[in-house]
XYZ file of C-alpha atoms in Angstrom:
621
model
C 59.444 104.804 71.042
C 57.679 103.502 67.951
C 59.500 103.001 64.665
C 57.637 105.805 62.913
C 58.426 108.236 65.713
C 62.085 107.177 65.704
C 62.329 107.670 61.955
C 60.853 111.149 62.329
C 63.417 112.001 64.990
C 66.257 110.697 62.835
C 65.056 112.726 59.902
C 64.887 115.832 62.072
C 68.477 115.222 63.209
C 69.549 114.941 59.566
C 67.965 118.264 58.754
C 69.224 120.113 61.844
C 72.644 121.828 61.741
C 75.087 120.524 64.336
C 75.074 123.788 66.260
C 71.283 123.654 66.678
C 71.165 120.205 68.264
C 69.956 120.366 71.865
C 71.201 118.421 74.921
C 67.924 116.491 74.759
C 68.888 115.279 71.289
C 72.256 114.020 72.497
C 70.637 112.187 75.398
C 67.960 110.658 73.177
C 70.557 109.469 70.685
C 72.557 107.885 73.501
C 69.470 106.200 74.997
C 68.380 104.737 71.672
C 71.868 103.469 70.890
C 72.278 102.015 74.387
C 68.973 100.165 73.968
C 70.221 98.571 70.757
C 73.425 97.515 72.480
C 71.551 96.118 75.476
C 69.282 94.078 73.173
C 72.230 92.763 71.231
C 70.977 94.388 68.052
C 74.418 95.184 66.761
C 73.589 94.585 63.138
C 70.954 97.324 62.900
C 73.067 99.714 64.967
C 76.010 99.205 62.624
C 73.825 99.764 59.573
C 72.610 103.033 61.051
C 76.104 104.231 61.852
C 77.439 103.319 58.412
C 74.502 104.796 56.483
C 75.822 107.682 54.385
C 72.738 109.747 55.234
C 73.538 109.549 58.955
C 77.206 110.562 58.886
C 76.478 114.091 60.063
C 74.527 112.667 63.002
C 77.285 110.198 63.827
C 79.958 112.876 63.618
C 78.012 115.154 65.959
C 76.639 112.720 68.532
C 78.393 109.405 67.970
C 80.761 109.815 70.944
C 77.791 109.217 73.230
C 77.805 105.547 72.202
C 81.414 104.931 73.261
C 80.527 103.958 76.824
C 77.801 101.357 76.072
C 79.805 99.873 73.193
C 83.008 99.702 75.256
C 81.195 98.094 78.182
C 79.791 95.498 75.817
C 83.240 94.746 74.408
C 84.674 94.324 77.903
C 81.866 92.065 79.051
C 82.445 89.694 76.114
C 79.215 87.934 76.894
C 77.198 89.275 73.960
C 80.040 90.912 72.092
C 80.040 90.432 68.344
C 81.823 91.688 65.309
C 79.016 94.172 64.803
C 79.797 95.985 68.062
C 83.514 95.890 67.276
C 82.878 97.365 63.832
C 80.559 99.953 65.354
C 83.134 101.363 67.750
C 85.768 101.205 64.998
C 83.495 103.297 62.776
C 83.047 105.846 65.552
C 86.818 106.185 66.094
C 87.315 106.968 62.396
C 84.350 109.326 62.078
C 83.847 111.397 65.234
C 85.980 114.290 66.436
C 89.402 113.017 67.609
C 89.464 115.386 70.574
C 86.034 114.270 71.763
C 86.944 110.638 71.206
C 90.152 110.968 73.243
C 88.243 112.577 76.105
C 85.548 109.926 75.941
C 87.983 107.002 75.859
C 90.063 108.432 78.699
C 86.931 108.796 80.819
C 86.208 105.124 80.245
C 89.600 104.218 81.736
C 88.986 106.018 85.005
C 87.969 104.096 88.121
C 87.880 100.738 86.358
C 86.877 97.760 88.438
C 90.025 95.729 89.203
C 88.491 92.593 87.716
C 88.146 94.158 84.265
C 91.294 96.296 84.044
C 93.051 93.948 81.631
C 89.966 93.478 79.449
C 89.343 97.234 79.334
C 92.945 98.108 78.449
C 93.255 95.472 75.736
C 89.858 96.379 74.279
C 90.273 100.163 74.219
C 94.014 100.577 73.487
C 93.712 99.794 69.728
C 90.818 102.241 69.315
C 92.633 104.922 71.283
C 95.634 104.393 69.027
C 93.457 104.852 65.934
C 92.112 108.131 67.248
C 95.557 109.495 68.153
C 96.949 108.657 64.727
C 94.202 110.805 63.195
C 95.349 113.850 65.133
C 97.668 116.484 63.752
C 97.622 119.113 66.459
C 98.165 118.305 70.135
C 99.014 114.718 69.299
C 101.900 114.626 71.773
C 99.823 116.009 74.637
C 96.987 113.589 73.908
C 99.461 110.694 73.621
C 100.923 111.619 76.995
C 97.470 111.653 78.594
C 96.612 108.312 76.998
C 99.851 106.609 78.061
C 99.504 107.972 81.587
C 95.912 106.713 81.845
C 96.863 103.271 80.533
C 99.854 102.948 82.847
C 97.823 104.108 85.827
C 95.438 101.202 85.368
C 98.122 98.640 84.503
C 100.080 99.575 87.634
C 97.131 98.378 89.728
C 97.584 94.811 88.505
C 99.695 92.337 90.528
C 102.999 91.454 88.874
C 103.411 87.701 88.246
C 106.492 86.460 90.072
C 106.824 82.836 89.003
C 106.834 81.275 85.549
C 103.545 79.563 86.318
C 101.902 82.839 87.321
C 103.184 84.492 84.176
C 101.959 81.626 82.023
C 98.459 81.642 83.509
C 98.348 85.469 83.574
C 95.391 85.382 85.934
C 95.168 89.152 86.331
C 96.065 89.982 82.723
C 99.229 92.034 83.238
C 101.072 90.193 80.464
C 98.228 90.839 78.032
C 98.288 94.503 78.988
C 102.039 94.785 78.404
C 101.650 93.223 74.962
C 98.855 95.688 74.196
C 100.950 98.643 75.418
C 103.895 97.618 73.234
C 101.632 97.433 70.198
C 99.992 100.730 71.169
C 103.193 102.804 71.131
C 104.742 101.144 68.058
C 103.382 103.525 65.359
C 104.350 106.588 67.396
C 107.897 105.293 67.834
C 108.067 104.660 64.114
C 106.825 108.189 63.449
C 109.623 109.653 65.592
C 112.180 107.413 63.935
C 110.968 108.381 60.472
C 110.984 112.137 61.032
C 114.245 112.182 63.023
C 113.886 115.876 63.852
C 113.709 116.949 60.215
C 109.996 117.700 60.209
C 108.641 121.206 60.117
C 106.856 120.386 63.368
C 110.095 119.815 65.252
C 108.648 121.098 68.535
C 105.742 118.665 68.344
C 108.136 115.819 67.547
C 110.340 116.734 70.486
C 107.343 116.627 72.789
C 106.294 113.313 71.258
C 109.720 111.867 72.100
C 109.436 113.237 75.627
C 106.111 111.487 76.175
C 107.452 108.203 74.825
C 110.515 108.522 77.053
C 108.328 109.074 80.110
C 106.330 105.982 79.194
C 109.481 103.874 78.812
C 110.990 105.006 82.102
C 107.736 104.445 84.003
C 107.409 100.996 82.460
C 110.908 100.117 83.641
C 109.870 100.934 87.188
C 106.398 99.393 86.934
C 106.032 96.548 86.196
C 109.464 95.426 84.942
C 111.416 96.146 88.116
C 109.162 93.810 90.111
C 109.100 91.072 87.480
C 111.254 87.965 87.280
C 113.081 88.334 83.972
C 115.083 85.207 83.218
C 117.679 85.502 80.498
C 116.859 83.374 77.484
C 113.185 82.800 78.365
C 110.875 84.511 75.884
C 108.084 85.466 78.229
C 105.608 88.319 77.578
C 107.303 90.505 80.182
C 110.743 89.813 78.725
C 109.477 90.744 75.278
C 107.985 93.924 76.719
C 111.349 94.748 78.313
C 113.024 94.229 74.959
C 110.524 96.562 73.303
C 111.311 99.251 75.871
C 115.064 99.014 75.353
C 114.663 98.981 71.574
C 112.427 102.044 71.777
C 114.910 104.220 73.670
C 117.553 104.413 70.917
C 114.783 104.640 68.324
C 113.605 107.930 69.848
C 117.176 109.218 69.915
C 117.843 108.490 73.582
C 121.330 106.907 73.766
C 121.586 104.388 76.581
C 124.915 105.726 77.949
C 123.365 109.181 78.240
C 120.398 107.825 80.178
C 122.576 105.790 82.525
C 125.685 107.874 83.032
C 125.250 111.478 81.936
C 121.877 112.893 80.985
C 119.950 112.699 84.281
C 121.891 115.691 85.570
C 121.388 117.725 82.395
C 117.723 117.213 81.696
C 114.849 119.509 82.445
C 112.901 119.196 85.661
C 110.104 117.380 83.865
C 112.372 114.709 82.431
C 114.377 114.324 85.609
C 111.201 113.588 87.575
C 110.179 110.840 85.196
C 113.593 109.202 85.150
C 113.769 107.997 88.682
C 116.739 106.052 90.019
C 114.655 102.902 90.132
C 113.858 103.196 86.421
C 117.489 103.608 85.509
C 118.448 100.780 87.874
C 116.101 98.478 85.984
C 117.539 99.753 82.704
C 121.060 98.918 83.908
C 119.939 95.439 84.978
C 118.251 94.667 81.666
C 121.235 95.954 79.715
C 124.193 94.506 81.630
C 122.697 91.376 83.218
C 120.012 90.293 80.762
C 122.133 91.676 77.894
C 119.070 93.058 76.118
C 120.292 95.233 73.216
C 123.815 95.128 74.685
C 125.130 95.052 71.111
C 124.013 98.674 70.807
C 125.973 99.778 73.876
C 129.425 101.232 73.102
C 132.340 99.187 74.418
C 134.532 102.172 75.242
C 133.993 102.433 78.986
C 136.468 100.883 81.403
C 135.206 98.221 83.825
C 136.041 100.427 86.822
C 134.108 103.353 85.352
C 131.125 101.096 84.647
C 131.230 99.786 88.219
C 131.475 103.272 89.648
C 128.479 104.495 87.631
C 126.350 101.429 88.311
C 126.977 101.505 92.066
C 124.243 104.138 92.327
C 121.737 101.706 90.841
C 123.071 98.749 92.821
C 122.589 100.838 95.952
C 118.975 101.582 94.979
C 118.203 97.909 94.411
C 119.937 96.562 97.512
C 118.311 99.157 99.765
C 114.887 97.626 99.084
C 113.486 94.636 100.955
C 111.706 93.001 98.004
C 113.240 89.769 96.763
C 112.996 90.827 93.118
C 114.889 94.062 93.853
C 117.604 92.285 95.853
C 118.126 89.615 93.211
C 118.500 92.239 90.500
C 120.867 94.301 92.629
C 123.098 91.325 93.444
C 123.115 90.183 89.824
C 124.048 93.669 88.594
C 126.786 93.906 91.227
C 128.274 90.548 90.210
C 128.176 91.399 86.515
C 130.100 94.616 87.065
C 132.631 93.055 89.445
C 133.372 90.123 87.150
C 134.740 92.437 84.487
C 137.142 94.104 86.961
C 140.639 92.690 87.407
C 141.426 91.116 90.773
C 143.305 93.272 93.301
C 142.845 96.392 91.174
C 140.187 98.602 92.773
C 141.922 101.551 94.449
C 141.222 102.757 97.960
C 139.856 106.088 96.666
C 136.666 104.356 95.532
C 135.816 103.477 99.135
C 135.526 107.206 99.842
C 132.503 107.411 97.530
C 129.124 107.406 99.235
C 127.677 104.703 97.000
C 130.478 102.225 97.728
C 129.994 102.647 101.469
C 126.204 102.445 101.208
C 126.286 99.327 99.041
C 128.631 97.614 101.508
C 126.283 98.398 104.381
C 123.259 97.186 102.418
C 125.119 93.992 101.609
C 125.929 93.553 105.291
C 122.227 93.899 106.144
C 121.396 91.169 103.652
C 123.971 88.881 105.276
C 122.697 89.523 108.803
C 118.987 90.355 108.560
C 117.560 88.791 105.387
C 115.281 85.833 106.243
C 115.821 84.149 102.842
C 118.756 81.752 102.883
C 119.399 81.821 99.134
C 119.736 85.612 99.270
C 122.165 85.408 102.203
C 124.246 82.822 100.379
C 124.253 84.889 97.205
C 125.116 87.987 99.196
C 128.099 86.238 100.790
C 129.412 85.271 97.358
C 129.150 88.884 96.198
C 130.789 90.084 99.417
C 133.794 87.853 98.784
C 133.945 88.812 95.105
C 134.112 92.497 96.037
C 136.934 91.810 98.501
C 138.869 89.976 95.800
C 138.702 93.000 93.497
C 140.178 95.472 96.026
C 143.879 96.218 96.084
C 145.863 95.694 99.305
C 145.322 99.176 100.733
C 141.615 99.119 99.843
C 141.233 95.685 101.468
C 142.920 97.007 104.599
C 140.566 99.981 104.800
C 137.480 97.904 103.950
C 138.291 95.365 106.672
C 138.707 98.138 109.227
C 135.388 99.679 108.198
C 133.505 96.383 108.444
C 135.020 95.559 111.834
C 133.911 98.942 113.148
C 130.403 98.998 111.654
C 129.100 95.453 111.185
C 128.419 94.666 114.882
C 127.752 91.061 113.902
C 130.034 88.188 114.955
C 129.359 86.202 111.804
C 130.349 89.028 109.471
C 133.337 89.919 111.646
C 134.576 86.324 111.668
C 134.347 86.220 107.877
C 136.355 89.442 107.640
C 138.991 88.084 110.039
C 139.250 84.934 107.949
C 139.926 87.134 104.910
C 142.578 89.016 106.869
C 144.350 85.742 107.536
C 144.166 84.896 103.828
C 145.710 88.248 102.945
C 148.536 87.767 105.435
C 149.230 84.342 103.977
C 149.204 85.756 100.444
C 151.525 88.615 101.463
C 154.057 86.161 102.872
C 154.536 84.548 99.469
C 157.557 85.691 97.446
C 156.758 88.747 95.345
C 153.536 89.617 97.207
C 154.966 91.564 100.125
C 153.069 94.712 101.123
C 153.022 96.961 104.149
C 149.259 96.671 104.675
C 149.314 93.015 105.751
C 152.982 92.440 106.460
C 154.371 95.650 107.895
C 153.658 98.357 110.415
C 150.289 99.233 108.811
C 149.016 95.788 109.746
C 149.278 96.428 113.487
C 146.298 98.853 113.772
C 144.148 96.352 111.904
C 145.334 93.577 114.189
C 144.410 95.760 117.154
C 140.819 96.004 115.867
C 140.693 92.238 115.465
C 142.121 91.256 118.837
C 139.866 93.196 121.155
C 136.917 92.638 123.485
C 134.986 95.935 123.584
C 132.645 94.711 126.343
C 135.522 93.510 128.493
C 134.608 90.978 131.152
C 130.914 91.278 130.202
C 131.536 89.871 126.722
C 128.969 87.269 125.676
C 131.289 84.516 124.527
C 128.569 82.361 123.008
C 127.152 85.246 120.970
C 130.633 86.241 119.786
C 131.905 82.679 119.446
C 132.491 82.860 115.674
C 134.589 86.009 115.934
C 136.559 84.869 118.982
C 137.446 81.497 117.478
C 138.573 83.160 114.253
C 140.637 85.674 116.261
C 142.414 82.901 118.141
C 143.054 80.976 114.947
C 144.494 84.113 113.320
C 146.779 84.772 116.288
C 147.975 81.179 116.354
C 148.575 81.291 112.594
C 150.606 84.508 112.825
C 152.809 83.104 115.555
C 153.447 79.877 113.675
C 154.214 81.603 110.368
C 156.500 84.091 112.062
C 158.470 81.129 113.318
C 158.710 79.582 109.856
C 160.113 82.783 108.408
C 162.550 83.185 111.328
C 164.008 79.743 110.742
C 163.907 79.341 106.962
C 164.402 82.697 105.261
C 168.019 83.728 104.795
C 169.291 87.223 104.312
C 169.929 86.826 100.588
C 166.479 85.438 99.882
C 164.846 88.123 101.999
C 166.474 90.889 99.963
C 164.918 89.443 96.787
C 161.490 88.863 98.339
C 161.215 92.205 100.116
C 163.011 94.528 97.752
C 159.794 96.499 97.210
C 159.143 96.928 100.919
C 161.512 99.663 102.049
C 160.426 99.717 105.682
C 160.962 96.018 106.184
C 164.225 96.089 104.294
C 165.566 98.771 106.627
C 164.592 96.645 109.604
C 166.340 93.728 107.944
C 169.599 95.627 107.392
C 169.587 96.817 110.978
C 169.262 93.291 112.340
C 172.252 92.554 114.574
C 172.830 88.969 113.539
C 172.259 89.685 109.829
C 170.921 86.204 109.225
C 167.169 86.066 109.873
C 164.148 88.283 109.546
C 162.525 88.216 112.985
C 159.126 89.592 113.796
C 157.997 89.707 110.141
C 154.367 90.449 110.849
C 155.064 92.521 113.942
C 153.299 90.073 116.213
C 156.252 89.636 118.558
C 156.614 93.358 119.104
C 152.962 93.515 120.130
C 152.777 90.223 121.995
C 152.794 91.747 125.455
C 149.884 94.027 124.622
C 147.982 91.184 122.969
C 148.538 88.928 125.986
C 147.557 91.586 128.512
C 144.623 93.174 126.683
C 143.169 90.219 124.846
C 144.253 86.817 126.056
C 144.201 87.812 129.709
C 140.744 89.398 129.414
C 139.534 86.436 127.374
C 140.629 84.127 130.188
C 138.647 86.234 132.644
C 135.582 85.996 130.411
C 136.036 82.271 130.074
C 136.313 81.869 133.818
C 133.152 83.858 134.475
C 131.183 82.198 131.661
C 132.293 78.687 132.582
C 131.345 79.233 136.215
C 127.942 80.613 135.234
C 127.058 77.809 132.823
C 128.426 75.141 135.155
C 126.200 76.530 137.909
C 123.222 76.529 135.538
C 123.947 72.932 134.587
C 124.212 71.908 138.240
C 120.955 73.718 139.024
C 119.239 71.942 136.151
C 120.404 68.551 137.389
C 119.359 69.359 140.961
C 115.976 70.518 139.671
C 115.501 67.273 137.765
C 116.316 65.284 140.926
C 113.860 67.440 142.888
C 111.131 66.836 140.319
C 111.744 63.096 140.417
C 111.545 63.105 144.231
C 108.352 65.179 144.232
C 106.830 62.882 141.626
C 107.495 59.876 143.857
C 106.060 61.694 146.880
C 103.015 62.695 144.852
C 102.429 59.144 143.779
C 102.513 57.990 147.370
C 100.286 60.778 148.680
C 98.109 60.921 145.519
C 98.826 64.631 145.219
C 98.993 66.381 141.837
C 101.831 68.806 141.425
C 100.453 71.592 139.232
C 103.445 73.923 138.938
C 107.152 73.671 139.543
C 109.363 76.732 139.610
C 113.113 77.027 139.516
C 115.478 79.862 140.253
C 113.795 83.256 140.085
C 110.892 82.286 137.819
C 109.215 79.624 135.723
C 111.342 76.952 134.154
C 112.333 77.470 130.551
C 109.978 76.449 127.765
C 112.732 74.125 126.565
C 112.608 70.567 127.739
C 115.181 69.600 130.387
C 116.957 67.439 127.823
C 117.365 70.378 125.426
C 118.471 72.705 128.238
C 121.052 70.160 129.310
C 122.349 69.838 125.748
C 122.630 73.635 125.318
C 124.498 74.114 128.585
C 126.814 71.207 127.893
C 127.554 72.536 124.408
C 128.453 75.935 125.872
C 130.962 74.341 128.224
C 132.509 72.381 125.346
C 132.869 75.631 123.401
C 134.641 77.255 126.345
C 136.995 74.282 126.553
C 137.816 74.666 122.884
C 138.618 78.360 123.365
C 140.766 77.488 126.351
C 142.690 74.898 124.350
C 143.473 77.477 121.664
C 144.718 79.950 124.278
C 146.938 77.273 125.789
C 148.342 76.420 122.360
C 149.095 80.103 121.679
C 150.919 80.407 124.982
C 152.905 77.270 124.213
C 153.978 78.738 120.869
C 154.972 81.940 122.645
C 157.103 80.061 125.155
C 158.789 78.077 122.387
C 159.654 81.284 120.529
C 161.110 82.844 123.648
C 163.310 79.805 124.263
C 164.522 79.759 120.668
C 165.238 83.470 120.790
C 167.280 83.101 123.934
């Protein structure tokens, strides 16, 4: 189009009322403006847009230039201040509703490579438009925040410090832009504080900001590595979120402990458990804005409330989730006094679920540092339980863990509790009286009977034998060293044992303190006898395997010599019922020999236990 023709068209647009402009006029205006952008003629385009004579044209049709101008800003190849000023002029001149629609359209179906550039380029202009609105501001803000978060959620979350520093995909830049985007709206809510005549609009504005905060906690903050004390972009974004919540009159205790059950359906949907779990982690582990959290809640109450979020985090398989869950668990347990958690808490669903999730980490997690951390938390939780709760927890883990390693660790803790209970002033019925016997029955058992895989259950069996030997030895110490007068002082709180003491015929010693002697026949018949049977079967099997391996090696050596003499090539050698193991003969020999050594060690412990038993019987007689 020639200059004269273009000037005539522009003059006609100036003279035509907005309602009389035709679709062809809108398209022509867009085509001419797009041509200027494509040619890099930003200076002339800006002059046209800022010309006072053209303001009616710009107001009516200027939104058509949003797309070409925005694309040019994102490309950054030919972008200049003129294009930036041009789109800024449009956002302050055109209809806010049309601008919001146009900008939101630009953020749909963005190419993944330009998500960060698009969000950072358009967010300030979208903010300018929203601040111009009076009516429907909250609705438009909600649409804008949802559109921005939808695109940001497509970006990979940096996991290491190096990834966060390089910010290859631009997530950190986007989070910084989002924090700046919502700042004036948060300030508006803070300033009005529900006193405005438009209280309904303000309430909706707070609701939209709350939804944004809760979604941001879930994505991307829950997946991010947030190290305390390191001022990274994601950490600063997390701080902005937690500062925003009280600013919009959302008390943190209400969000974590009370409000989720009282809110409307809309708010409850946006405040997922994962969002609140991240909020709890940032508050109690990272200590972000912890100074604003009231210090009136008891440690046990805090633990009980946070167990829901710990359960959510530990039920996931992602490393970032597990680390946050373990850290939150530790932080809550550390504030609880040792030996104080009552048994009633174990009846709660979350306490059971968290224990099972922790067990899965110990047994199934492929990452060693997570298993080690999980074991530390497991022990810390045990330390916080009172005697009855420990007793019940041990029984539960022995029944449900189905893992020799976990069971052996539990049995080791049982031994520690028995030892602690034997100290003056620590006596209790759960590990020193009649209540201990059912727990001991769960420990000293072989559910598979003679078919028990001793190598697979080696850890548990060895710990069981050590516990039994320890109980027998300590029973003997108490029989020979504790006098009647001392026992009355030590066991004055244990009525059951005191009655047994007073009924003792010789009135001098406290026999059978842990009840082991009363149950020794059952233990010998049902456990030690069956364990001997298992040992006999297993030793015979592995000895036969070892003999077969040695015979096979001799056979191979003989065949190799025969082959050398007859120049034959032996292509395949089989042994037993199928092909030889993929392990080398040396490794097979080592494995079989190690198994036999293990069986010998078990046998030596059984012999020692029987010797202790015989000594006790002689002394008793």
